Amino acid sequence: MEKIVERGMLYDFYGELLTEHQKAIYEEAVFNDMSLSEIAEQYEISRQGVHDLLKRCDKILNDYENKLHLVEKFMKIKSSAGEIHKVLDEMDALEDIEQMKVKSGEIRKISNEILEEL
């Protein structure tokens, strides 16, 4: 996963577990693309302090993901939902009932995998 997308996903899932101060600075860096110097000036802390806080936030968010795997599960389920849509599109083109039953079985298999993941 691209680093910026990964950081955003981790924040979406676990950001509420950060302090208000950590959230504010992390959002400035990740979502508002502010430089360390800009953030340091705005929050009246050192550039090194901003850097350390961002590293600490990244570690905290990654630690939560390593324990809970919510982002990983979300990505698997999203992929499975995409597979279901693909099979449904294939079914729309079918006229043979037997072929539709085969496709229906594929959908059941994918949905069972989703349920097992949860």
Coordinates of C-alpha atoms in Angstrom, one line a residue:
M1 CA 0.0 0.0 0.0
E2 CA 1.3 3.5 -0.8
K3 CA 2.6 5.1 2.3
I4 CA 0.3 8.1 2.3
V5 CA -2.8 5.9 1.6
E6 CA -1.7 3.5 4.4
R7 CA -1.3 6.4 6.9
G8 CA -4.7 7.7 6.0
M9 CA -6.3 4.3 6.4
L10 CA -4.6 3.6 9.7
Y11 CA -5.8 7.1 10.9
D12 CA -9.3 6.4 9.7
F13 CA -9.5 3.2 11.7
Y14 CA -7.5 4.1 14.8
G15 CA -7.1 7.9 14.8
E16 CA -9.7 8.4 17.6
L17 CA -7.3 6.5 19.9
L18 CA -4.7 9.3 19.6
T19 CA -4.8 12.4 21.9
E20 CA -6.3 15.6 20.5
H21 CA -2.8 17.1 20.2
Q22 CA -1.5 14.1 18.3
K23 CA -4.6 14.1 16.0
A24 CA -4.3 17.7 15.2
I25 CA -0.6 17.5 14.2
Y26 CA -1.0 14.2 12.4
E27 CA -3.9 15.6 10.3
E28 CA -1.8 18.7 9.4
A29 CA 1.1 16.5 8.2
V30 CA -0.9 13.7 6.5
F31 CA -4.0 15.3 5.2
N32 CA -3.1 19.0 4.9
D33 CA 0.4 18.2 3.6
M34 CA 2.0 20.8 5.9
S35 CA 5.8 20.7 6.3
L36 CA 7.4 20.0 9.7
S37 CA 8.5 23.7 9.9
E38 CA 5.0 24.9 9.2
I39 CA 3.5 22.7 11.8
A40 CA 6.2 23.6 14.3
E41 CA 5.5 27.3 13.8
Q42 CA 1.7 26.9 14.1
Y43 CA 1.9 24.8 17.3
E44 CA 4.9 26.6 18.7
I45 CA 7.0 23.5 19.1
S46 CA 10.3 22.5 17.6
R47 CA 10.6 20.9 14.2
Q48 CA 12.2 17.9 15.9
G49 CA 9.2 17.7 18.3
V50 CA 6.9 17.5 15.3
H51 CA 9.0 14.9 13.7
D52 CA 9.1 12.8 16.9
L53 CA 5.4 13.1 17.4
L54 CA 4.6 12.0 13.9
K55 CA 7.0 9.0 14.2
R56 CA 5.3 8.1 17.6
C57 CA 1.8 8.4 16.0
D58 CA 2.8 6.2 13.1
K59 CA 4.1 3.6 15.6
I60 CA 1.0 3.8 17.7
L61 CA -1.3 3.4 14.7
N62 CA 0.8 0.5 13.3
D63 CA 0.9 -1.2 16.7
Y64 CA -2.9 -1.1 16.8
E65 CA -3.1 -2.6 13.2
N66 CA -0.6 -5.3 14.1
K67 CA -2.8 -6.3 17.1
L68 CA -6.3 -5.8 15.6
H69 CA -5.9 -6.2 11.8
L70 CA -8.9 -4.0 11.1
V71 CA -7.4 -2.4 8.0
E72 CA -6.3 -5.8 6.6
K73 CA -9.8 -7.3 7.2
F74 CA -11.4 -4.2 5.6
M75 CA -9.2 -4.5 2.5
K76 CA -10.0 -8.3 2.2
I77 CA -13.7 -7.7 2.5
K78 CA -13.6 -4.8 0.0
S79 CA -11.8 -7.0 -2.5
S80 CA -14.4 -9.8 -1.9
A81 CA -17.2 -7.4 -2.5
G82 CA -15.6 -6.4 -5.8
E83 CA -15.4 -10.1 -6.7
I84 CA -19.1 -10.4 -6.0
H85 CA -19.9 -7.5 -8.2
K86 CA -17.8 -9.0 -11.0
V87 CA -19.7 -12.3 -10.7
L88 CA -23.0 -10.5 -10.7
D89 CA -22.0 -8.6 -13.9
E90 CA -21.2 -12.0 -15.5
M91 CA -24.5 -13.4 -14.4
D92 CA -26.3 -10.5 -16.1
A93 CA -25.0 -11.7 -19.4
L94 CA -26.1 -15.3 -18.9
E95 CA -29.3 -16.8 -20.1
D96 CA -28.7 -20.4 -19.1
I97 CA -30.1 -21.3 -15.7
E98 CA -27.4 -23.9 -15.0
Q99 CA -24.6 -21.3 -15.6
M100 CA -26.5 -18.9 -13.3
K101 CA -26.5 -21.6 -10.6
V102 CA -22.7 -22.0 -11.0
K103 CA -22.3 -18.2 -10.6
S104 CA -24.6 -18.2 -7.7
G105 CA -22.4 -20.8 -6.0
E106 CA -19.4 -18.6 -6.6
I107 CA -21.2 -15.7 -4.8
R108 CA -22.1 -18.0 -1.9
K109 CA -18.5 -19.1 -1.6
I110 CA -17.2 -15.5 -1.5
S111 CA -19.9 -14.4 1.0
N112 CA -19.0 -17.4 3.2
E113 CA -15.3 -16.3 3.1
I114 CA -16.4 -12.8 4.2
L115 CA -18.4 -14.2 7.1
E116 CA -15.5 -16.4 8.2
E117 CA -13.2 -13.3 8.1
L118 CA -15.6 -11.5 10.5

